[in-house]
GROMACS .gro file of C-alpha atoms in nm:
model
  422
    1UNK     CA    1 -12.559   0.155 -11.968
    2UNK     CA    2 -12.869   0.305 -12.127
    3UNK     CA    3 -13.167   0.160 -12.313
    4UNK     CA    4 -13.287   0.334 -12.627
    5UNK     CA    5 -13.596   0.268 -12.831
    6UNK     CA    6 -13.541   0.222 -13.203
    7UNK     CA    7 -13.729   0.170 -13.526
    8UNK     CA    8 -13.671  -0.191 -13.643
    9UNK     CA    9 -13.534  -0.238 -13.991
   10UNK     CA   10 -13.807  -0.301 -14.247
   11UNK     CA   11 -13.853  -0.676 -14.291
   12UNK     CA   12 -13.627  -0.750 -13.991
   13UNK     CA   13 -13.769  -1.101 -13.943
   14UNK     CA   14 -13.663  -1.203 -14.293
   15UNK     CA   15 -13.322  -1.038 -14.249
   16UNK     CA   16 -13.223  -1.218 -13.930
   17UNK     CA   17 -13.375  -1.546 -14.047
   18UNK     CA   18 -13.162  -1.537 -14.364
   19UNK     CA   19 -12.860  -1.464 -14.144
   20UNK     CA   20 -12.918  -1.790 -13.959
   21UNK     CA   21 -13.139  -1.692 -13.664
   22UNK     CA   22 -13.420  -1.926 -13.759
   23UNK     CA   23 -13.663  -1.828 -13.480
   24UNK     CA   24 -13.686  -1.446 -13.471
   25UNK     CA   25 -14.007  -1.479 -13.270
   26UNK     CA   26 -14.119  -1.703 -12.984
   27UNK     CA   27 -14.456  -1.877 -12.977
   28UNK     CA   28 -14.647  -1.832 -12.652
   29UNK     CA   29 -14.881  -2.096 -12.509
   30UNK     CA   30 -15.185  -1.887 -12.607
   31UNK     CA   31 -15.082  -1.899 -12.973
   32UNK     CA   32 -14.950  -1.544 -12.995
   33UNK     CA   33 -14.593  -1.455 -13.090
   34UNK     CA   34 -14.346  -1.228 -12.913
   35UNK     CA   35 -14.013  -1.108 -13.054
   36UNK     CA   36 -13.714  -1.321 -12.963
   37UNK     CA   37 -13.483  -1.094 -13.157
   38UNK     CA   38 -13.587  -0.746 -13.042
   39UNK     CA   39 -13.435  -0.459 -13.237
   40UNK     CA   40 -13.708  -0.219 -13.129
   41UNK     CA   41 -13.452  -0.123 -12.865
   42UNK     CA   42 -13.074  -0.118 -12.821
   43UNK     CA   43 -12.838  -0.073 -12.529
   44UNK     CA   44 -12.566   0.189 -12.519
   45UNK     CA   45 -12.242   0.123 -12.329
   46UNK     CA   46 -11.923   0.323 -12.294
   47UNK     CA   47 -11.577   0.182 -12.354
   48UNK     CA   48 -11.502   0.213 -11.980
   49UNK     CA   49 -11.802  -0.009 -11.909
   50UNK     CA   50 -11.694  -0.262 -12.170
   51UNK     CA   51 -11.342  -0.278 -12.028
   52UNK     CA   52 -11.489  -0.339 -11.680
   53UNK     CA   53 -11.710  -0.622 -11.810
   54UNK     CA   54 -11.423  -0.768 -12.013
   55UNK     CA   55 -11.178  -0.780 -11.722
   56UNK     CA   56 -11.453  -0.910 -11.488
   57UNK     CA   57 -11.531  -1.191 -11.732
   58UNK     CA   58 -11.169  -1.301 -11.752
   59UNK     CA   59 -11.132  -1.284 -11.372
   60UNK     CA   60 -11.441  -1.502 -11.332
   61UNK     CA   61 -11.307  -1.745 -11.591
   62UNK     CA   62 -10.983  -1.785 -11.396
   63UNK     CA   63 -11.180  -1.852 -11.076
   64UNK     CA   64 -11.399  -2.109 -11.253
   65UNK     CA   65 -11.098  -2.296 -11.392
   66UNK     CA   66 -10.953  -2.307 -11.041
   67UNK     CA   67 -11.287  -2.424 -10.897
   68UNK     CA   68 -11.316  -2.703 -11.155
   69UNK     CA   69 -10.980  -2.844 -11.047
   70UNK     CA   70 -11.082  -2.825 -10.681
   71UNK     CA   71 -11.416  -2.995 -10.745
   72UNK     CA   72 -11.253  -3.275 -10.941
   73UNK     CA   73 -11.004  -3.337 -10.662
   74UNK     CA   74 -11.238  -3.320 -10.362
   75UNK     CA   75 -11.596  -3.403 -10.461
   76UNK     CA   76 -11.795  -3.708 -10.563
   77UNK     CA   77 -12.035  -3.790 -10.847
   78UNK     CA   78 -12.315  -3.832 -10.595
   79UNK     CA   79 -12.258  -3.490 -10.438
   80UNK     CA   80 -12.271  -3.326 -10.781
   81UNK     CA   81 -12.569  -3.528 -10.903
   82UNK     CA   82 -12.363  -3.676 -11.188
   83UNK     CA   83 -12.378  -4.028 -11.336
   84UNK     CA   84 -12.133  -4.268 -11.167
   85UNK     CA   85 -11.789  -4.250 -11.324
   86UNK     CA   86 -11.821  -3.890 -11.447
   87UNK     CA   87 -11.554  -3.744 -11.219
   88UNK     CA   88 -11.307  -4.015 -11.315
   89UNK     CA   89 -11.342  -3.897 -11.676
   90UNK     CA   90 -11.312  -3.538 -11.560
   91UNK     CA   91 -10.988  -3.609 -11.377
   92UNK     CA   92 -10.840  -3.773 -11.685
   93UNK     CA   93 -10.953  -3.477 -11.894
   94UNK     CA   94 -10.786  -3.232 -11.655
   95UNK     CA   95 -10.467  -3.439 -11.649
   96UNK     CA   96 -10.456  -3.422 -12.031
   97UNK     CA   97 -10.528  -3.046 -12.014
   98UNK     CA   98 -10.801  -3.095 -12.273
   99UNK     CA   99 -10.861  -2.769 -12.458
  100UNK     CA  100 -11.204  -2.608 -12.464
  101UNK     CA  101 -11.381  -2.376 -12.708
  102UNK     CA  102 -11.626  -2.146 -12.531
  103UNK     CA  103 -11.848  -2.062 -12.237
  104UNK     CA  104 -12.101  -1.799 -12.137
  105UNK     CA  105 -12.141  -1.615 -11.808
  106UNK     CA  106 -12.475  -1.467 -11.707
  107UNK     CA  107 -12.409  -1.140 -11.526
  108UNK     CA  108 -12.611  -0.881 -11.338
  109UNK     CA  109 -12.467  -0.539 -11.419
  110UNK     CA  110 -12.606  -0.291 -11.169
  111UNK     CA  111 -12.664   0.080 -11.218
  112UNK     CA  112 -12.398   0.137 -10.950
  113UNK     CA  113 -12.138  -0.034 -11.171
  114UNK     CA  114 -12.139  -0.361 -10.975
  115UNK     CA  115 -12.094  -0.685 -11.167
  116UNK     CA  116 -12.227  -1.009 -11.015
  117UNK     CA  117 -12.200  -1.356 -11.163
  118UNK     CA  118 -12.537  -1.531 -11.170
  119UNK     CA  119 -12.409  -1.852 -11.330
  120UNK     CA  120 -12.186  -1.996 -11.599
  121UNK     CA  121 -12.278  -2.232 -11.880
  122UNK     CA  122 -11.954  -2.399 -11.980
  123UNK     CA  123 -12.084  -2.713 -12.149
  124UNK     CA  124 -12.373  -2.631 -12.384
  125UNK     CA  125 -12.416  -2.254 -12.411
  126UNK     CA  126 -12.637  -2.123 -12.690
  127UNK     CA  127 -12.688  -1.771 -12.824
  128UNK     CA  128 -12.385  -1.765 -13.054
  129UNK     CA  129 -12.578  -1.691 -13.374
  130UNK     CA  130 -12.761  -1.410 -13.197
  131UNK     CA  131 -12.433  -1.261 -13.073
  132UNK     CA  132 -12.180  -1.335 -13.343
  133UNK     CA  133 -12.402  -1.289 -13.649
  134UNK     CA  134 -12.740  -1.116 -13.598
  135UNK     CA  135 -12.612  -0.859 -13.351
  136UNK     CA  136 -12.300  -0.779 -13.557
  137UNK     CA  137 -12.493  -0.751 -13.883
  138UNK     CA  138 -12.743  -0.522 -13.706
  139UNK     CA  139 -12.475  -0.268 -13.615
  140UNK     CA  140 -12.328  -0.290 -13.965
  141UNK     CA  141 -12.670  -0.193 -14.101
  142UNK     CA  142 -12.779   0.059 -13.840
  143UNK     CA  143 -12.467   0.224 -13.692
  144UNK     CA  144 -12.196   0.177 -13.949
  145UNK     CA  145 -11.923   0.374 -13.773
  146UNK     CA  146 -11.986   0.261 -13.414
  147UNK     CA  147 -11.823  -0.033 -13.239
  148UNK     CA  148 -11.975  -0.324 -13.049
  149UNK     CA  149 -11.819  -0.549 -12.784
  150UNK     CA  150 -11.821  -0.851 -13.008
  151UNK     CA  151 -11.525  -1.054 -13.133
  152UNK     CA  152 -11.713  -1.384 -13.095
  153UNK     CA  153 -11.699  -1.482 -13.462
  154UNK     CA  154 -11.332  -1.394 -13.517
  155UNK     CA  155 -11.227  -1.567 -13.195
  156UNK     CA  156 -11.425  -1.883 -13.279
  157UNK     CA  157 -11.258  -1.910 -13.619
  158UNK     CA  158 -10.920  -1.842 -13.461
  159UNK     CA  159 -10.985  -2.102 -13.189
  160UNK     CA  160 -11.064  -2.378 -13.440
  161UNK     CA  161 -10.758  -2.278 -13.645
  162UNK     CA  162 -10.534  -2.295 -13.338
  163UNK     CA  163 -10.674  -2.634 -13.237
  164UNK     CA  164 -10.618  -2.762 -13.591
  165UNK     CA  165 -10.264  -2.626 -13.618
  166UNK     CA  166 -10.160  -2.768 -13.279
  167UNK     CA  167 -10.292  -3.116 -13.356
  168UNK     CA  168 -10.580  -3.110 -13.107
  169UNK     CA  169 -10.823  -3.216 -13.383
  170UNK     CA  170 -10.635  -3.525 -13.496
  171UNK     CA  171 -10.662  -3.550 -13.873
  172UNK     CA  172 -10.866  -3.229 -13.885
  173UNK     CA  173 -11.199  -3.403 -13.931
  174UNK     CA  174 -11.464  -3.310 -13.672
  175UNK     CA  175 -11.818  -3.441 -13.629
  176UNK     CA  176 -12.062  -3.179 -13.500
  177UNK     CA  177 -12.341  -3.349 -13.303
  178UNK     CA  178 -12.663  -3.188 -13.187
  179UNK     CA  179 -12.974  -3.286 -12.997
  180UNK     CA  180 -13.312  -3.275 -13.170
  181UNK     CA  181 -13.493  -3.367 -12.849
  182UNK     CA  182 -13.743  -3.637 -12.784
  183UNK     CA  183 -14.081  -3.635 -12.954
  184UNK     CA  184 -14.270  -3.325 -12.844
  185UNK     CA  185 -13.962  -3.158 -12.695
  186UNK     CA  186 -13.805  -3.026 -13.016
  187UNK     CA  187 -13.648  -2.692 -12.932
  188UNK     CA  188 -13.735  -2.522 -13.259
  189UNK     CA  189 -13.389  -2.579 -13.402
  190UNK     CA  190 -13.178  -2.394 -13.145
  191UNK     CA  191 -12.925  -2.675 -13.104
  192UNK     CA  192 -12.902  -2.743 -13.478
  193UNK     CA  193 -12.866  -2.373 -13.552
  194UNK     CA  194 -12.588  -2.325 -13.297
  195UNK     CA  195 -12.396  -2.630 -13.410
  196UNK     CA  196 -12.427  -2.532 -13.775
  197UNK     CA  197 -12.277  -2.194 -13.694
  198UNK     CA  198 -11.991  -2.350 -13.498
  199UNK     CA  199 -11.933  -2.585 -13.788
  200UNK     CA  200 -11.921  -2.290 -14.028
  201UNK     CA  201 -11.657  -2.122 -13.808
  202UNK     CA  202 -11.454  -2.444 -13.805
  203UNK     CA  203 -11.474  -2.478 -14.184
  204UNK     CA  204 -11.348  -2.121 -14.220
  205UNK     CA  205 -11.051  -2.229 -14.008
  206UNK     CA  206 -10.972  -2.521 -14.241
  207UNK     CA  207 -11.145  -2.800 -14.049
  208UNK     CA  208 -11.325  -3.082 -14.232
  209UNK     CA  209 -11.666  -3.084 -14.067
  210UNK     CA  210 -11.971  -3.312 -14.069
  211UNK     CA  211 -12.295  -3.257 -13.879
  212UNK     CA  212 -12.568  -3.495 -13.766
  213UNK     CA  213 -12.809  -3.553 -13.474
  214UNK     CA  214 -12.637  -3.718 -13.181
  215UNK     CA  215 -12.921  -3.973 -13.164
  216UNK     CA  216 -12.801  -4.114 -13.498
  217UNK     CA  217 -12.452  -4.195 -13.371
  218UNK     CA  218 -12.396  -4.570 -13.386
  219UNK     CA  219 -12.170  -4.816 -13.206
  220UNK     CA  220 -11.967  -5.085 -13.380
  221UNK     CA  221 -11.896  -5.354 -13.117
  222UNK     CA  222 -11.635  -5.531 -13.331
  223UNK     CA  223 -11.427  -5.221 -13.394
  224UNK     CA  224 -11.528  -5.079 -13.051
  225UNK     CA  225 -11.587  -4.734 -13.190
  226UNK     CA  226 -11.863  -4.482 -13.244
  227UNK     CA  227 -11.975  -4.448 -13.608
  228UNK     CA  228 -12.150  -4.169 -13.798
  229UNK     CA  229 -12.450  -4.198 -14.032
  230UNK     CA  230 -12.213  -4.306 -14.312
  231UNK     CA  231 -12.068  -4.582 -14.091
  232UNK     CA  232 -11.741  -4.392 -14.065
  233UNK     CA  233 -11.552  -4.379 -13.732
  234UNK     CA  234 -11.588  -4.072 -13.514
  235UNK     CA  235 -11.247  -3.963 -13.384
  236UNK     CA  236 -11.306  -3.599 -13.289
  237UNK     CA  237 -11.648  -3.460 -13.206
  238UNK     CA  238 -11.815  -3.143 -13.088
  239UNK     CA  239 -12.141  -3.214 -12.908
  240UNK     CA  240 -12.414  -2.975 -12.805
  241UNK     CA  241 -12.553  -3.221 -12.557
  242UNK     CA  242 -12.506  -3.211 -12.177
  243UNK     CA  243 -12.242  -3.441 -12.034
  244UNK     CA  244 -12.460  -3.521 -11.732
  245UNK     CA  245 -12.732  -3.655 -11.962
  246UNK     CA  246 -12.504  -3.828 -12.211
  247UNK     CA  247 -12.308  -4.022 -11.950
  248UNK     CA  248 -12.626  -4.151 -11.792
  249UNK     CA  249 -12.742  -4.309 -12.118
  250UNK     CA  250 -12.646  -4.643 -12.270
  251UNK     CA  251 -12.411  -4.496 -12.531
  252UNK     CA  252 -12.257  -4.262 -12.276
  253UNK     CA  253 -12.185  -4.555 -12.048
  254UNK     CA  254 -11.956  -4.689 -12.321
  255UNK     CA  255 -11.745  -4.377 -12.265
  256UNK     CA  256 -11.752  -4.421 -11.887
  257UNK     CA  257 -11.662  -4.790 -11.918
  258UNK     CA  258 -11.367  -4.715 -12.153
  259UNK     CA  259 -11.518  -4.946 -12.413
  260UNK     CA  260 -11.364  -4.754 -12.704
  261UNK     CA  261 -11.050  -4.889 -12.867
  262UNK     CA  262 -10.953  -4.528 -12.951
  263UNK     CA  263 -11.145  -4.279 -12.735
  264UNK     CA  264 -11.316  -3.989 -12.912
  265UNK     CA  265 -11.167  -3.642 -12.853
  266UNK     CA  266 -11.465  -3.443 -12.723
  267UNK     CA  267 -11.543  -3.074 -12.742
  268UNK     CA  268 -11.646  -2.954 -12.498
  269UNK     CA  269 -11.415  -3.185 -12.298
  270UNK     CA  270 -11.541  -3.380 -11.995
  271UNK     CA  271 -11.402  -3.131 -11.740
  272UNK     CA  272 -11.646  -2.870 -11.871
  273UNK     CA  273 -11.931  -3.057 -11.700
  274UNK     CA  274 -11.812  -2.885 -11.383
  275UNK     CA  275 -11.870  -2.546 -11.546
  276UNK     CA  276 -12.225  -2.644 -11.627
  277UNK     CA  277 -12.352  -2.757 -11.290
  278UNK     CA  278 -12.475  -2.490 -11.049
  279UNK     CA  279 -12.264  -2.669 -10.788
  280UNK     CA  280 -11.980  -2.447 -10.899
  281UNK     CA  281 -12.154  -2.148 -10.736
  282UNK     CA  282 -12.101  -2.251 -10.370
  283UNK     CA  283 -11.753  -2.378 -10.457
  284UNK     CA  284 -11.659  -2.040 -10.603
  285UNK     CA  285 -11.791  -1.866 -10.290
  286UNK     CA  286 -11.607  -2.105 -10.061
  287UNK     CA  287 -11.277  -2.049 -10.242
  288UNK     CA  288 -11.324  -1.673 -10.291
  289UNK     CA  289 -11.536  -1.557  -9.992
  290UNK     CA  290 -11.666  -1.204 -10.023
  291UNK     CA  291 -11.537  -1.159 -10.377
  292UNK     CA  292 -11.690  -0.850 -10.540
  293UNK     CA  293 -11.795  -1.045 -10.854
  294UNK     CA  294 -11.971  -1.327 -10.668
  295UNK     CA  295 -12.292  -1.374 -10.476
  296UNK     CA  296 -12.288  -1.590 -10.160
  297UNK     CA  297 -12.399  -1.944 -10.238
  298UNK     CA  298 -12.440  -2.269 -10.044
  299UNK     CA  299 -12.531  -2.630 -10.101
  300UNK     CA  300 -12.868  -2.767  -9.985
  301UNK     CA  301 -12.992  -2.472  -9.772
  302UNK     CA  302 -12.990  -2.091  -9.772
  303UNK     CA  303 -12.815  -2.074  -9.432
  304UNK     CA  304 -12.808  -1.707  -9.324
  305UNK     CA  305 -12.935  -1.565  -9.653
  306UNK     CA  306 -13.253  -1.360  -9.605
  307UNK     CA  307 -13.315  -1.331  -9.978
  308UNK     CA  308 -13.212  -1.616 -10.203
  309UNK     CA  309 -13.258  -1.804 -10.529
  310UNK     CA  310 -13.277  -2.185 -10.523
  311UNK     CA  311 -13.129  -2.336 -10.839
  312UNK     CA  312 -13.135  -2.705 -10.938
  313UNK     CA  313 -12.784  -2.834 -11.007
  314UNK     CA  314 -12.858  -2.911 -11.371
  315UNK     CA  315 -13.146  -2.673 -11.443
  316UNK     CA  316 -13.181  -2.484 -11.774
  317UNK     CA  317 -13.388  -2.198 -11.915
  318UNK     CA  318 -13.487  -2.087 -11.566
  319UNK     CA  319 -13.679  -2.410 -11.499
  320UNK     CA  320 -13.747  -2.496 -11.131
  321UNK     CA  321 -13.593  -2.169 -11.010
  322UNK     CA  322 -13.737  -2.049 -10.678
  323UNK     CA  323 -13.693  -1.692 -10.555
  324UNK     CA  324 -13.751  -1.601 -10.191
  325UNK     CA  325 -13.740  -1.240 -10.068
  326UNK     CA  326 -13.738  -1.100  -9.715
  327UNK     CA  327 -14.088  -0.951  -9.749
  328UNK     CA  328 -14.232  -1.296  -9.810
  329UNK     CA  329 -14.244  -1.273 -10.189
  330UNK     CA  330 -14.196  -1.613 -10.351
  331UNK     CA  331 -14.196  -1.728 -10.709
  332UNK     CA  332 -14.138  -2.078 -10.843
  333UNK     CA  333 -14.080  -2.175 -11.202
  334UNK     CA  334 -14.212  -2.509 -11.331
  335UNK     CA  335 -13.985  -2.772 -11.482
  336UNK     CA  336 -13.841  -3.120 -11.463
  337UNK     CA  337 -13.523  -3.051 -11.267
  338UNK     CA  338 -13.444  -3.071 -10.897
  339UNK     CA  339 -13.408  -3.438 -10.807
  340UNK     CA  340 -13.030  -3.394 -10.842
  341UNK     CA  341 -13.028  -3.132 -10.563
  342UNK     CA  342 -13.024  -2.754 -10.525
  343UNK     CA  343 -12.786  -2.474 -10.443
  344UNK     CA  344 -12.898  -2.150 -10.278
  345UNK     CA  345 -12.753  -1.826 -10.410
  346UNK     CA  346 -12.794  -1.479 -10.262
  347UNK     CA  347 -13.058  -1.279 -10.448
  348UNK     CA  348 -12.959  -0.968 -10.641
  349UNK     CA  349 -13.215  -0.755 -10.817
  350UNK     CA  350 -13.162  -0.737 -11.189
  351UNK     CA  351 -13.149  -0.387 -11.339
  352UNK     CA  352 -13.484  -0.293 -11.490
  353UNK     CA  353 -13.508  -0.077 -11.802
  354UNK     CA  354 -13.858   0.032 -11.905
  355UNK     CA  355 -14.001  -0.270 -11.729
  356UNK     CA  356 -13.750  -0.515 -11.874
  357UNK     CA  357 -13.532  -0.720 -11.638
  358UNK     CA  358 -13.185  -0.737 -11.794
  359UNK     CA  359 -12.916  -1.007 -11.786
  360UNK     CA  360 -12.587  -0.977 -11.974
  361UNK     CA  361 -12.446  -1.288 -12.138
  362UNK     CA  362 -12.067  -1.249 -12.145
  363UNK     CA  363 -11.870  -1.484 -12.370
  364UNK     CA  364 -11.537  -1.659 -12.321
  365UNK     CA  365 -11.388  -1.802 -12.641
  366UNK     CA  366 -11.057  -1.990 -12.630
  367UNK     CA  367 -11.002  -1.861 -12.277
  368UNK     CA  368 -11.054  -1.494 -12.357
  369UNK     CA  369 -11.343  -1.252 -12.312
  370UNK     CA  370 -11.514  -1.220 -12.650
  371UNK     CA  371 -11.823  -1.003 -12.625
  372UNK     CA  372 -12.173  -0.992 -12.485
  373UNK     CA  373 -12.539  -1.024 -12.554
  374UNK     CA  374 -12.828  -0.856 -12.370
  375UNK     CA  375 -13.139  -1.052 -12.273
  376UNK     CA  376 -13.457  -0.895 -12.142
  377UNK     CA  377 -13.738  -1.068 -11.954
  378UNK     CA  378 -14.069  -0.965 -11.803
  379UNK     CA  379 -13.975  -1.085 -11.454
  380UNK     CA  380 -13.673  -1.164 -11.238
  381UNK     CA  381 -13.622  -1.508 -11.400
  382UNK     CA  382 -13.468  -1.510 -11.750
  383UNK     CA  383 -13.682  -1.776 -11.909
  384UNK     CA  384 -13.779  -1.923 -12.247
  385UNK     CA  385 -13.968  -1.605 -12.341
  386UNK     CA  386 -13.676  -1.364 -12.290
  387UNK     CA  387 -13.574  -1.131 -12.574
  388UNK     CA  388 -13.232  -1.067 -12.726
  389UNK     CA  389 -13.146  -0.699 -12.775
  390UNK     CA  390 -12.838  -0.563 -12.959
  391UNK     CA  391 -12.592  -0.312 -12.814
  392UNK     CA  392 -12.334  -0.056 -12.926
  393UNK     CA  393 -12.035   0.124 -12.770
  394UNK     CA  394 -12.118   0.490 -12.811
  395UNK     CA  395 -11.764   0.628 -12.764
  396UNK     CA  396 -11.573   0.379 -12.981
  397UNK     CA  397 -11.545   0.374 -13.357
  398UNK     CA  398 -11.571   0.053 -13.557
  399UNK     CA  399 -11.222  -0.101 -13.592
  400UNK     CA  400 -11.061  -0.204 -13.919
  401UNK     CA  401 -10.960  -0.563 -13.989
  402UNK     CA  402 -10.599  -0.507 -13.883
  403UNK     CA  403 -10.708  -0.377 -13.543
  404UNK     CA  404 -10.944  -0.673 -13.496
  405UNK     CA  405 -10.665  -0.920 -13.569
  406UNK     CA  406 -10.432  -0.737 -13.329
  407UNK     CA  407 -10.694  -0.760 -13.051
  408UNK     CA  408 -10.745  -1.131 -13.111
  409UNK     CA  409 -10.373  -1.201 -13.079
  410UNK     CA  410 -10.341  -0.987 -12.767
  411UNK     CA  411 -10.459  -1.107 -12.426
  412UNK     CA  412 -10.669  -0.899 -12.186
  413UNK     CA  413 -10.519  -1.089 -11.895
  414UNK     CA  414 -10.144  -1.139 -11.878
  415UNK     CA  415 -10.159  -1.518 -11.852
  416UNK     CA  416 -10.413  -1.779 -11.952
  417UNK     CA  417 -10.551  -1.966 -11.646
  418UNK     CA  418 -10.456  -2.334 -11.634
  419UNK     CA  419 -10.639  -2.624 -11.478
  420UNK     CA  420 -10.488  -2.723 -11.142
  421UNK     CA  421 -10.398  -3.091 -11.094
  422UNK     CA  422 -10.703  -3.300 -11.011
   0.00000   0.00000   0.00000
């Protein structure tokens, strides 16, 4: 993989904003702005590298599905820092084999060709608009004939169509719910933007979609059902809101207590909470010791690790991360997480290109590897001020529509991993 400098398209902020990426820059505490979408550079990969990352992503996905079943069968809510009753919902979700839509792995891709999983966000991943729209439209404008590892949009549409055709969406009407945050914690529209894009993909697949803030969902005690802003029942819902937060709140307790007459079908389903907690990292290591794609990880203490990263079980955006190196170097990120407990993961140095520390976000959509996004940061922690940079495959030509459809219908792995009994 190589980093190249590039001349941004004239008026690039307007272009990506009109494409749906509503925050092309990030405001810093001192009032200055830094690019969030950074097309002053691009990354070059070869097809061999893409095939390695693709197969690694699907192998990691299979291990995570296996780990989720193991965690549901052997662990407790308290051990995982989850609201009481969460794992009971998870076990029911696994028993029903609830389908899921997407997830994102964060990977360290070393110059020696090594791939290491840093973590997986299986419940509320963001970055879809950046990957599926802004990045794809960039290559269409800048490198017309060159390919990109990016079938995110086509696979999302195909996923919603498959769910609709197989009856997983009930009457085909889905509420898309997003979090606007509490006063003073508005995220600049990231959740709303991501949900709107997912809703657009679902509409293209034939789904009837409605969107609203999750805080405006109501409860009708007589009908024992959740209602939308038009006082209509919610039967199927996609939520961009963490399960571990939702189930600890009053409305979420109605789900835990089975208060609904007809339970809502949720996307992502309850079992995906196990692919959101960092607790999956030591479980993966325990079940696959020494695996080439994993870093050693343990609950509660670093054990024999000389260099490690402490991660809160439910941390986000790099908050409360602590890095400890053998030479005594330490860095701690501020934040509100940690009371739920920590895991300790072996430290691996991120590749650095022209001073930028690089993490690859590798997508799974409908159980298949779907593409990647590159994020750069100033330091070893990928935080709120990281930048998104597009990429291209230098030895692959842009496919036609027929080839894209053939790829979507064909699996990289021979068989789709299935959840083991909880």
